[in-house]
PDB file of C-alpha atoms and ligand atoms in Angstrom:
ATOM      1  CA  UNK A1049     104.362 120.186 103.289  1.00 95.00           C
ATOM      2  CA  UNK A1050     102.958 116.821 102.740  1.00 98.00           C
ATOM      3  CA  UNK A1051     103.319 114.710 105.058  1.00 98.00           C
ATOM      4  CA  UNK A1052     102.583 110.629 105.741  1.00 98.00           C
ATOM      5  CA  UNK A1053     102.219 109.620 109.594  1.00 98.00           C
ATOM      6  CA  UNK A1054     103.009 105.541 109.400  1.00 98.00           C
ATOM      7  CA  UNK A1055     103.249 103.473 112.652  1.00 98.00           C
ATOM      8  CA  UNK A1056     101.239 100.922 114.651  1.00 98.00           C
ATOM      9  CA  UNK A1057      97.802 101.329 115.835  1.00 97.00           C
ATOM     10  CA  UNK A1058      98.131 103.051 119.370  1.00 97.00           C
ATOM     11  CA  UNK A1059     101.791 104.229 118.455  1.00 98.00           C
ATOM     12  CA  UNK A1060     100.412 108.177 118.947  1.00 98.00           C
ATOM     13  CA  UNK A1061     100.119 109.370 115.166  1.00 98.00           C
ATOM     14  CA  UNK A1062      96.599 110.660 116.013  1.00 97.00           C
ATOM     15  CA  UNK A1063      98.014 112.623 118.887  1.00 97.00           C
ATOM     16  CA  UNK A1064     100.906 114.259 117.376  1.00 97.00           C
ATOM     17  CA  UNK A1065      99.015 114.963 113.756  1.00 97.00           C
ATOM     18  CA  UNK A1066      97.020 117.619 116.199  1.00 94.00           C
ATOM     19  CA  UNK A1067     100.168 119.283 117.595  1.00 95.00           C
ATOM     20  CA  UNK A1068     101.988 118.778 113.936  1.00 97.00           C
ATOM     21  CA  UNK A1069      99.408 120.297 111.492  1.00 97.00           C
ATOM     22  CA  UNK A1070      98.878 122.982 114.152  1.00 96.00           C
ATOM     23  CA  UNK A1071     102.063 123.950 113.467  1.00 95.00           C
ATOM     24  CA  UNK A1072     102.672 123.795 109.626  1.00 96.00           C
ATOM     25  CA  UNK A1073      98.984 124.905 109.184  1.00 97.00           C
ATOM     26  CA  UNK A1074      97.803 122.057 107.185  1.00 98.00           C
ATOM     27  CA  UNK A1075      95.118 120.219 107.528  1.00 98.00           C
ATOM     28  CA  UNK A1076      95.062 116.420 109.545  1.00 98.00           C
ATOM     29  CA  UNK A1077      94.127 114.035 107.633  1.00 98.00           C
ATOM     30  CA  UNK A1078      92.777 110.747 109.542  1.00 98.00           C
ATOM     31  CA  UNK A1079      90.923 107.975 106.801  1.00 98.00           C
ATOM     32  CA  UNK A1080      89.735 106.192 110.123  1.00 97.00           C
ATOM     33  CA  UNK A1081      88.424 109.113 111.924  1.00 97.00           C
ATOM     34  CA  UNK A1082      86.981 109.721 108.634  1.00 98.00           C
ATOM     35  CA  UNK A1083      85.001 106.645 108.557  1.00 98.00           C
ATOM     36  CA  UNK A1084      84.048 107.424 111.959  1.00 96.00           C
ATOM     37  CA  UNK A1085      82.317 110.575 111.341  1.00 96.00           C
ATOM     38  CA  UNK A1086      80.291 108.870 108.487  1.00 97.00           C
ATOM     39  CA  UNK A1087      79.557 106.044 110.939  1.00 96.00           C
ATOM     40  CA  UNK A1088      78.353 108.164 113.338  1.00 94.00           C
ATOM     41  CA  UNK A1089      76.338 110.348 110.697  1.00 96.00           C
ATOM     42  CA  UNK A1090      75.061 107.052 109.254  1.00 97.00           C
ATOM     43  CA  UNK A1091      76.017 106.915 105.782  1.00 98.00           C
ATOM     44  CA  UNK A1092      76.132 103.964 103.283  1.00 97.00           C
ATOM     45  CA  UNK A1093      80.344 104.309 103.489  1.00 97.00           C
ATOM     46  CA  UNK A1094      80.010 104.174 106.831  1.00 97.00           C
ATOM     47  CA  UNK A1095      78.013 101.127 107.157  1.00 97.00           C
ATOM     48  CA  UNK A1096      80.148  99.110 104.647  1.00 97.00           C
ATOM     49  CA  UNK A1097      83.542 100.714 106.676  1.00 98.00           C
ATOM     50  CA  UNK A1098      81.900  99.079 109.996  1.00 97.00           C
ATOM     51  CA  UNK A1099      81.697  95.428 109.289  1.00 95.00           C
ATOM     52  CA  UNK A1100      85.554  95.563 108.543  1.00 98.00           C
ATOM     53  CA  UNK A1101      86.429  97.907 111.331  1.00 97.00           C
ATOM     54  CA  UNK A1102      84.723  95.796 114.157  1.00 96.00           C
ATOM     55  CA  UNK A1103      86.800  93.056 112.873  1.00 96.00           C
ATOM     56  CA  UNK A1104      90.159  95.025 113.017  1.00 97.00           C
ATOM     57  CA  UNK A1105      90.748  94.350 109.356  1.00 98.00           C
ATOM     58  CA  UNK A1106      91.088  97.145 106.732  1.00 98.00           C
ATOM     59  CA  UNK A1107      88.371  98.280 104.834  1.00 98.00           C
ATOM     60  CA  UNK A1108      88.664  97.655 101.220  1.00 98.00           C
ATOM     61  CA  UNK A1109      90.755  99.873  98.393  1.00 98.00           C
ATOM     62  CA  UNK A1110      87.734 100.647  96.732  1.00 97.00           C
ATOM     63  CA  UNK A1111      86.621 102.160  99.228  1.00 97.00           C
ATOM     64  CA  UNK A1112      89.382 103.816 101.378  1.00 98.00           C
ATOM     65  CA  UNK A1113      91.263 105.017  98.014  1.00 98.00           C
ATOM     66  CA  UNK A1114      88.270 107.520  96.803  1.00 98.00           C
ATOM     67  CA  UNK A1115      87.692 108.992 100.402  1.00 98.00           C
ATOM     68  CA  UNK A1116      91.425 109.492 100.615  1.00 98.00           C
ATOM     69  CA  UNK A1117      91.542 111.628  97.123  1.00 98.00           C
ATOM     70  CA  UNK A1118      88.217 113.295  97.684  1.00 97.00           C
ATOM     71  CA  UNK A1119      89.499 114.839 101.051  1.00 98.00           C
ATOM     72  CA  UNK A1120      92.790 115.463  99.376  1.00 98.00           C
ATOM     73  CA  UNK A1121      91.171 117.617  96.448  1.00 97.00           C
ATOM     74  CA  UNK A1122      89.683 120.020  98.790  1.00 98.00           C
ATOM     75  CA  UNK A1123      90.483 123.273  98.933  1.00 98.00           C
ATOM     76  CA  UNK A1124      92.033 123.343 102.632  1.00 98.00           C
ATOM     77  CA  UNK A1125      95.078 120.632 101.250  1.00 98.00           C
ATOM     78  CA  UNK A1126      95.722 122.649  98.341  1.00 95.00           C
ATOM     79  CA  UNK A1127      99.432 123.521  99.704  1.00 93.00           C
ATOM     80  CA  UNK A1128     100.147 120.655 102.044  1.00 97.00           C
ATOM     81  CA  UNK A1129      98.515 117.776 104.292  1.00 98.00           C
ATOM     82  CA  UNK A1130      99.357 115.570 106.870  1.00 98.00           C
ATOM     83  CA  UNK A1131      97.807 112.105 106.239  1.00 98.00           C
ATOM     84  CA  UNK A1132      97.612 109.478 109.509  1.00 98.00           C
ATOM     85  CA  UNK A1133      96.562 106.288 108.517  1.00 98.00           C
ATOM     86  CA  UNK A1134      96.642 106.480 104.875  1.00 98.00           C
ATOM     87  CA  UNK A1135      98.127 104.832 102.803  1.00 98.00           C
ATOM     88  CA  UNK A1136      98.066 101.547 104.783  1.00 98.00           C
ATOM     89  CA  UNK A1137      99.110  98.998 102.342  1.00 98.00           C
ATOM     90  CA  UNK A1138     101.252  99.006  99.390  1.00 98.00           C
ATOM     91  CA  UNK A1139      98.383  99.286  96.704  1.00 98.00           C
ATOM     92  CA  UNK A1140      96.902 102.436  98.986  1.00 98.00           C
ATOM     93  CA  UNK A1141     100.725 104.238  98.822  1.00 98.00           C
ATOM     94  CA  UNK A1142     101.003 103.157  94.507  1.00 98.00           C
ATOM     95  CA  UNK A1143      97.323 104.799  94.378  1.00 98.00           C
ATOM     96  CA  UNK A1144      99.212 107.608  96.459  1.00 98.00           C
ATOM     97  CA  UNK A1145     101.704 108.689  94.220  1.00 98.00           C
ATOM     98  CA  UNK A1146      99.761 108.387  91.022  1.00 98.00           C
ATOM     99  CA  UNK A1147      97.149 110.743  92.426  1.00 97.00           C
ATOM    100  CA  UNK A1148     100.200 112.850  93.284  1.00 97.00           C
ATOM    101  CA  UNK A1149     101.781 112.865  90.028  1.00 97.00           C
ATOM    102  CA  UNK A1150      98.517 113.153  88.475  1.00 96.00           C
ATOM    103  CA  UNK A1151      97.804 116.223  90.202  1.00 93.00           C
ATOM    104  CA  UNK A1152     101.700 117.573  90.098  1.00 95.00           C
ATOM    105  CA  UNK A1153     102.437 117.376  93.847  1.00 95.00           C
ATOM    106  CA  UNK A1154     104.865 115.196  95.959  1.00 96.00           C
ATOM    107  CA  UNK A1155     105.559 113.793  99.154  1.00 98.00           C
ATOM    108  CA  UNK A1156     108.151 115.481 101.859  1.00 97.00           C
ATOM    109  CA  UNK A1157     108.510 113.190 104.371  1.00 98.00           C
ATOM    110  CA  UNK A1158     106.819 110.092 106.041  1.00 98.00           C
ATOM    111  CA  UNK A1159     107.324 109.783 109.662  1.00 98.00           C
ATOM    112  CA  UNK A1160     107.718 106.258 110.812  1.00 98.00           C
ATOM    113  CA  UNK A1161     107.033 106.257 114.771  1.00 98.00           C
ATOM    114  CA  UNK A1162     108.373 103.216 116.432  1.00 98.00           C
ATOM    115  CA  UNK A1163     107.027 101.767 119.702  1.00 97.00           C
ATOM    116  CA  UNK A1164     107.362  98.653 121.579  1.00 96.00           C
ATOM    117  CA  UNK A1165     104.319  96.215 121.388  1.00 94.00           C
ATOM    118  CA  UNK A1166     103.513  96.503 124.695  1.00 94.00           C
ATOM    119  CA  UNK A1167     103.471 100.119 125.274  1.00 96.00           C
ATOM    120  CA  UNK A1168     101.120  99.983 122.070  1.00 96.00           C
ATOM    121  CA  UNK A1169      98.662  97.316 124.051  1.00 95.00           C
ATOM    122  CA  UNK A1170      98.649 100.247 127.106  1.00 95.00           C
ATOM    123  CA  UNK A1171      98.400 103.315 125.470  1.00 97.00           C
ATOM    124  CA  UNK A1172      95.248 100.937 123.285  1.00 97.00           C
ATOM    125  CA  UNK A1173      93.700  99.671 126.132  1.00 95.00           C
ATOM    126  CA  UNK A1174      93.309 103.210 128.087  1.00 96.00           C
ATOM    127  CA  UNK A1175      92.662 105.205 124.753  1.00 97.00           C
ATOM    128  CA  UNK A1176      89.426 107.070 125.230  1.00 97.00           C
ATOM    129  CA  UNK A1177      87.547 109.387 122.306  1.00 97.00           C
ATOM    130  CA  UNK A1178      85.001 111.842 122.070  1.00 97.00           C
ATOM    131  CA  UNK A1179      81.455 110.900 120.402  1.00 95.00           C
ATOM    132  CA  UNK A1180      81.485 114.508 118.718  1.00 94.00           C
ATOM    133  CA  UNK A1181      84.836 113.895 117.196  1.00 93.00           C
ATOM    134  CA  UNK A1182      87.250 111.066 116.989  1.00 90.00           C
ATOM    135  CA  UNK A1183      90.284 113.387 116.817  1.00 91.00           C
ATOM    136  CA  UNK A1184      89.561 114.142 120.000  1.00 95.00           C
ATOM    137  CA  UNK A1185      91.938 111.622 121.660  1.00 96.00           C
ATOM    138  CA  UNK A1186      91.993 111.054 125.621  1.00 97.00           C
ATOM    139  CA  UNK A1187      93.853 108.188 127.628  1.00 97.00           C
ATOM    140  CA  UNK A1188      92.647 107.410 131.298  1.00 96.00           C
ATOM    141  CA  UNK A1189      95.695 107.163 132.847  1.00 95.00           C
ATOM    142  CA  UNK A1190      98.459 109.473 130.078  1.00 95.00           C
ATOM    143  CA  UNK A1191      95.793 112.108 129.415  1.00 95.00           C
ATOM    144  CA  UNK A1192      93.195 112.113 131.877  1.00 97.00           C
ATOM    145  CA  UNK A1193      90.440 114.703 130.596  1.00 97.00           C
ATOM    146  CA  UNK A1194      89.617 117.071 133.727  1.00 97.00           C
ATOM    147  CA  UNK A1195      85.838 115.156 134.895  1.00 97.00           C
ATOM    148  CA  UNK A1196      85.864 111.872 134.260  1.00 96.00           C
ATOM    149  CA  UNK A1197      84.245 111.005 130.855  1.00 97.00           C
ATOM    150  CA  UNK A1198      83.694 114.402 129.520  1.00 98.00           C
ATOM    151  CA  UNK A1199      86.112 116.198 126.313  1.00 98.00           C
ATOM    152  CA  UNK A1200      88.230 118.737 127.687  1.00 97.00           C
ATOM    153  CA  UNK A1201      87.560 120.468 124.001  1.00 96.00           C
ATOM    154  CA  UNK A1202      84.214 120.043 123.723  1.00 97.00           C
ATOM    155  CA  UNK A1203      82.400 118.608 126.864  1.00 98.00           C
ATOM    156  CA  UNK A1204      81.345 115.390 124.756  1.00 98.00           C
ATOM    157  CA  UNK A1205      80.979 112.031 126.120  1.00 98.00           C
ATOM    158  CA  UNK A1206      84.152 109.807 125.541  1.00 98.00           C
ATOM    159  CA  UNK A1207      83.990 106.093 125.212  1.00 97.00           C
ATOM    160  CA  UNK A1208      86.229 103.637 124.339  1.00 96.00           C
ATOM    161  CA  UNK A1209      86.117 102.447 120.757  1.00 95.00           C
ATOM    162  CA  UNK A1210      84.877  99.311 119.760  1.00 93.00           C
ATOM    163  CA  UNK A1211      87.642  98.045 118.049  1.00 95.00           C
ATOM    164  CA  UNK A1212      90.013  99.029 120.757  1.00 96.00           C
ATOM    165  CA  UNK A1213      89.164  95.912 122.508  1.00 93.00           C
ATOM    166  CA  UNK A1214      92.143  93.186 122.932  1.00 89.00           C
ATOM    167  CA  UNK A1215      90.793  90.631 120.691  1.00 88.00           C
ATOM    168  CA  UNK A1216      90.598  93.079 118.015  1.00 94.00           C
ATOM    169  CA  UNK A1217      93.501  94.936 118.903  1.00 95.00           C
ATOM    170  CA  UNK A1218      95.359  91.629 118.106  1.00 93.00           C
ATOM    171  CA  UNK A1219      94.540  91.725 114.546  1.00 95.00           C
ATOM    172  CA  UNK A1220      94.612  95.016 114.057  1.00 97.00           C
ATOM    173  CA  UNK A1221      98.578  94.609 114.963  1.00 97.00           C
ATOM    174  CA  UNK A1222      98.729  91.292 112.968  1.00 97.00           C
ATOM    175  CA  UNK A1223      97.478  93.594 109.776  1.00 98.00           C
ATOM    176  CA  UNK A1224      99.733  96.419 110.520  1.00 98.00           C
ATOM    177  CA  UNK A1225     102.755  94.123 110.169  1.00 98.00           C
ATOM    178  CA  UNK A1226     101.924  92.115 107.338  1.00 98.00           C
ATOM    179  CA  UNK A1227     100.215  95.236 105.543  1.00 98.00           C
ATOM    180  CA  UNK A1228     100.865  97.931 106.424  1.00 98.00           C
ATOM    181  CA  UNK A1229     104.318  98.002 107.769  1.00 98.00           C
ATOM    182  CA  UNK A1230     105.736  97.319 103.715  1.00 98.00           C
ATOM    183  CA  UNK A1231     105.163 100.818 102.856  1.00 98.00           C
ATOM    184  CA  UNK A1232     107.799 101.611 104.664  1.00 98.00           C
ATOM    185  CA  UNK A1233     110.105  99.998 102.432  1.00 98.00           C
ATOM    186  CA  UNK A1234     108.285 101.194  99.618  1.00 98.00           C
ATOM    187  CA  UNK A1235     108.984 105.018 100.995  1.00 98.00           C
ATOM    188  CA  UNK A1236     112.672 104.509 102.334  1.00 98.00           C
ATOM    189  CA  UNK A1237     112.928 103.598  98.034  1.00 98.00           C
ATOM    190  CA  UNK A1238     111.901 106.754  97.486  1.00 97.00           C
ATOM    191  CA  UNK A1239     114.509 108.162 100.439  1.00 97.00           C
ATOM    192  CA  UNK A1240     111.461 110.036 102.552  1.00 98.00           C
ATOM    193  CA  UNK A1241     111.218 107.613 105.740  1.00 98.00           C
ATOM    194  CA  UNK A1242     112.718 109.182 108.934  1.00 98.00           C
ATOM    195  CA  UNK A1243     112.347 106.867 111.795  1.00 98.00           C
ATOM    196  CA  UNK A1244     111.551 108.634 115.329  1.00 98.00           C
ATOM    197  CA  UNK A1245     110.858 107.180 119.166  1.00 98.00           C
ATOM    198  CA  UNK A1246     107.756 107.370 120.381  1.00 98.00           C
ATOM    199  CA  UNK A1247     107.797 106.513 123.618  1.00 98.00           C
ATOM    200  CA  UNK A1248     108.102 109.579 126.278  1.00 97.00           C
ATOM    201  CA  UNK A1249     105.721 112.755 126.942  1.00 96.00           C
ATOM    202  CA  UNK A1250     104.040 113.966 124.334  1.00 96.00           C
ATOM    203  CA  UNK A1251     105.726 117.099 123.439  1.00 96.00           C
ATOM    204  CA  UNK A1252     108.894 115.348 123.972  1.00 98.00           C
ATOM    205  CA  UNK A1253     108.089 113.013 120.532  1.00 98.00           C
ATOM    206  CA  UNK A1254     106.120 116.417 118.664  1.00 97.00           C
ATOM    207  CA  UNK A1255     109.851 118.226 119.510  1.00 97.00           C
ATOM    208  CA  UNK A1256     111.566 114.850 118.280  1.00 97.00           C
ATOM    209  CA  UNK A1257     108.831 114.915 115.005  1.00 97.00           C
ATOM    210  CA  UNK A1258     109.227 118.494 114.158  1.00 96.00           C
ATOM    211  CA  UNK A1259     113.253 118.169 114.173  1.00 96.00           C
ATOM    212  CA  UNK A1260     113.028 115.118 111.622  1.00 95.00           C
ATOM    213  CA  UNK A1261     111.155 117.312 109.566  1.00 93.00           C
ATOM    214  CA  UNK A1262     113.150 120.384 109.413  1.00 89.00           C
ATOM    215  CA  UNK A1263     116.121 118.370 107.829  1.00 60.00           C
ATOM    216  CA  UNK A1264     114.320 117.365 105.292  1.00 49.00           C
TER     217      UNK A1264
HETATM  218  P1  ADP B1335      97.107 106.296 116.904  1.00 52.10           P
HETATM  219  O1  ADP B1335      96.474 107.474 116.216  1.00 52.10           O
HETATM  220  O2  ADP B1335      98.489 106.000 116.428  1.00 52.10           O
HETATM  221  O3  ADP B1335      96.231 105.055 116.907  1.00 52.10           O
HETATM  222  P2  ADP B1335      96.590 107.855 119.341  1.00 52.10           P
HETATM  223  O4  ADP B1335      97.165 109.187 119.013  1.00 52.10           O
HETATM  224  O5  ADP B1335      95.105 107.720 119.359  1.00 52.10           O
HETATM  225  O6  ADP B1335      97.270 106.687 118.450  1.00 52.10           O
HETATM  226  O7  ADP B1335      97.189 107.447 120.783  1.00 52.10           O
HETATM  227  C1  ADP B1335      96.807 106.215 121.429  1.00 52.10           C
HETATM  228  C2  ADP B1335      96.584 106.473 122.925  1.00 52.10           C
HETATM  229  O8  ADP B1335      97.860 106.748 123.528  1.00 52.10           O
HETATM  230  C3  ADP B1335      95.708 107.672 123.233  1.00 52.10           C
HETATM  231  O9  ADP B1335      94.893 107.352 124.340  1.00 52.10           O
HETATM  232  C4  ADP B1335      96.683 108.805 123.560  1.00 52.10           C
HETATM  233  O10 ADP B1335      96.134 109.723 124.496  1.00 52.10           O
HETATM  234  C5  ADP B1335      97.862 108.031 124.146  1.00 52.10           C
HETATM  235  N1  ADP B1335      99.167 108.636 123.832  1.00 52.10           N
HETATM  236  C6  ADP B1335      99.551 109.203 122.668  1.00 52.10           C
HETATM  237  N2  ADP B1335     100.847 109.625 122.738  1.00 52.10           N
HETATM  238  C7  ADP B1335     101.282 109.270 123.977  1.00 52.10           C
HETATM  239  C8  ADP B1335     102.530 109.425 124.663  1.00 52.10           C
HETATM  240  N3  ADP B1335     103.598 110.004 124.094  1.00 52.10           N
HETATM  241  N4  ADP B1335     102.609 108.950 125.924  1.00 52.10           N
HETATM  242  C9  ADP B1335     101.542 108.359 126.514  1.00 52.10           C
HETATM  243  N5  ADP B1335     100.358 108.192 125.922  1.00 52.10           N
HETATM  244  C10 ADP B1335     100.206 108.638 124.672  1.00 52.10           C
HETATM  245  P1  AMP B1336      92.517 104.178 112.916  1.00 52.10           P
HETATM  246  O1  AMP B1336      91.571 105.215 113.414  1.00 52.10           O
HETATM  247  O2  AMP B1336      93.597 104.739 112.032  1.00 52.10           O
HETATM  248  O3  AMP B1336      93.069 103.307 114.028  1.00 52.10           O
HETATM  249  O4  AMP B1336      91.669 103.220 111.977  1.00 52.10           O
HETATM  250  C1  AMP B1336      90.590 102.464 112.487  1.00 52.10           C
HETATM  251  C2  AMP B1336      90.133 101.433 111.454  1.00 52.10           C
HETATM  252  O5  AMP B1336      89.636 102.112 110.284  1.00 52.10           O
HETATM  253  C3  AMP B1336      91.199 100.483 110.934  1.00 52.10           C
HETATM  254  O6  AMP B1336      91.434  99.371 111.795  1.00 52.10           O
HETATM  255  C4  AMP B1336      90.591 100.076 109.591  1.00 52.10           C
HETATM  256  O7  AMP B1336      89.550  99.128 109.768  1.00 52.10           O
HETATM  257  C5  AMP B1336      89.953 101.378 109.112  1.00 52.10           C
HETATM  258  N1  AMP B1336      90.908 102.182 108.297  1.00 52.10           N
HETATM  259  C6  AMP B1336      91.444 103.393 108.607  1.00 52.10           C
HETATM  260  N2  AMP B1336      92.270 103.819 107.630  1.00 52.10           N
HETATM  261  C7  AMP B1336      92.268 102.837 106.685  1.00 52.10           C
HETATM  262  C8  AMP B1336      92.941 102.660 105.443  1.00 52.10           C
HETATM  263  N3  AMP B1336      93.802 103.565 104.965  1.00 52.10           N
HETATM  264  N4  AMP B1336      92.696 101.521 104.748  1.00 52.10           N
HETATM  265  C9  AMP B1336      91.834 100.589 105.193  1.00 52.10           C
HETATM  266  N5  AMP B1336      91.191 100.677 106.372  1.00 52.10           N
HETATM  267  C10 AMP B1336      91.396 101.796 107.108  1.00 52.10           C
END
């Protein structure tokens, strides 16, 4: 299957793209934890990704579109993917399904997940990661790793990411409605958009994902 994982910063896409391409067996496809792991391995993209990400604004097309394909060509997303956080504005999602017809595939589904604001700020402001590996996602209060500070997976340090601070959260949110946020329209054209809660436990939105998907 391939998949698109669309709400707001915080909303829990990172968290249930684990549990979801667990259980189709395809891979999870993050563009921002991608960024992250060339930040943290010090490459050119991920100096040019920081300026923009420290600022809560997107990094540009350019730059975000050819990352996107080049983990989408590899061998592991040959028959499926689940992509969280990509596309992100409506130019990302047209660049989407030309590489898609290009290449002969299409989309399944995209998985809107809808959460209040303020459940957003909390589930933001508590959100802890690992420095090994950004899909390792912790929260200090919802998902309290066993010792205090430490990856249950892989016994890295977590900290709390930069731009998960409020002033940046703020913009982040201000960019997911004005940009992001219209490629929902742009999919419900195309009839693939399946609207879910995501407030509750964690399983209780994977059970509520995986059920949108199996009627499609
Ligand atoms: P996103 O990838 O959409 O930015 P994350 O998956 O990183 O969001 O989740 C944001 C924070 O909220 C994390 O700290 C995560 O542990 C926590 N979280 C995710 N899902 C839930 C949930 N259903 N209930 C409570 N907290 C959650
Ligand atoms: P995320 O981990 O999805 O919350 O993304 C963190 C940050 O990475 C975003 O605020 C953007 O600055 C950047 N980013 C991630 N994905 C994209 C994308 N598809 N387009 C542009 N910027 C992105």
């Amino acid at each position: 299957m391939r998949i698109v994982l669309v709400g707001p910063p915080g909303a829990g896409k990172g968290t249930q793209a684990a549990f979801l391409a667990k259980n189709l067996a395809i891979p999870h496809i993050a563009t921002g934890d991608l960024f992250r792991a060339n930040m943290s391995q010090g490459t050119d993209l991920g100096r040019k990704a920081k300026e923009y990400m420290s600022a809560g604004q997107l990094v540009p097309d350019e730059i975000t579109i050819g990352m996107a394909k080049d983990r989408m060509a590899q061998p592991d997303a040959a028959n499926g993917f689940l992509l969280d956080g990509f596309p992100r504005n409506i130019a990302q999602a047209q660049a989407l399904d030309a590489y898609l017809d290009e290449t002969g595939r299409q989309l399944d589904a995209v998985l809107d997940l809808e959460v209040p604001e303020d459940e957003v700020v909390r589930r933001i402001a508590g959100r802890r990661i690992c420095r090994n590996d950004s899909s390792h996602v912790f929260h200090v209060e919802y998902k309290a790793p066993a010792t205090e500070g430490v990856c249950d997976v892989c016994g890295g340090e977590l900290y709390q990411r930069e731009d998960d601070r409020e002033e940046t959260v703020r913009k982040r949110l201000e960019v997911y409605h004005s940009e992001t946020e219209p490629i929902i329209d742009h999919y419900k054209a195309q009839g693939l958009v399946t609207t879910i809660s995501a407030l509750g436990a964690v399983e209780e939105v994977t059970e509520r994902a995986m059920n949108a998907l199996k009627r499609d």
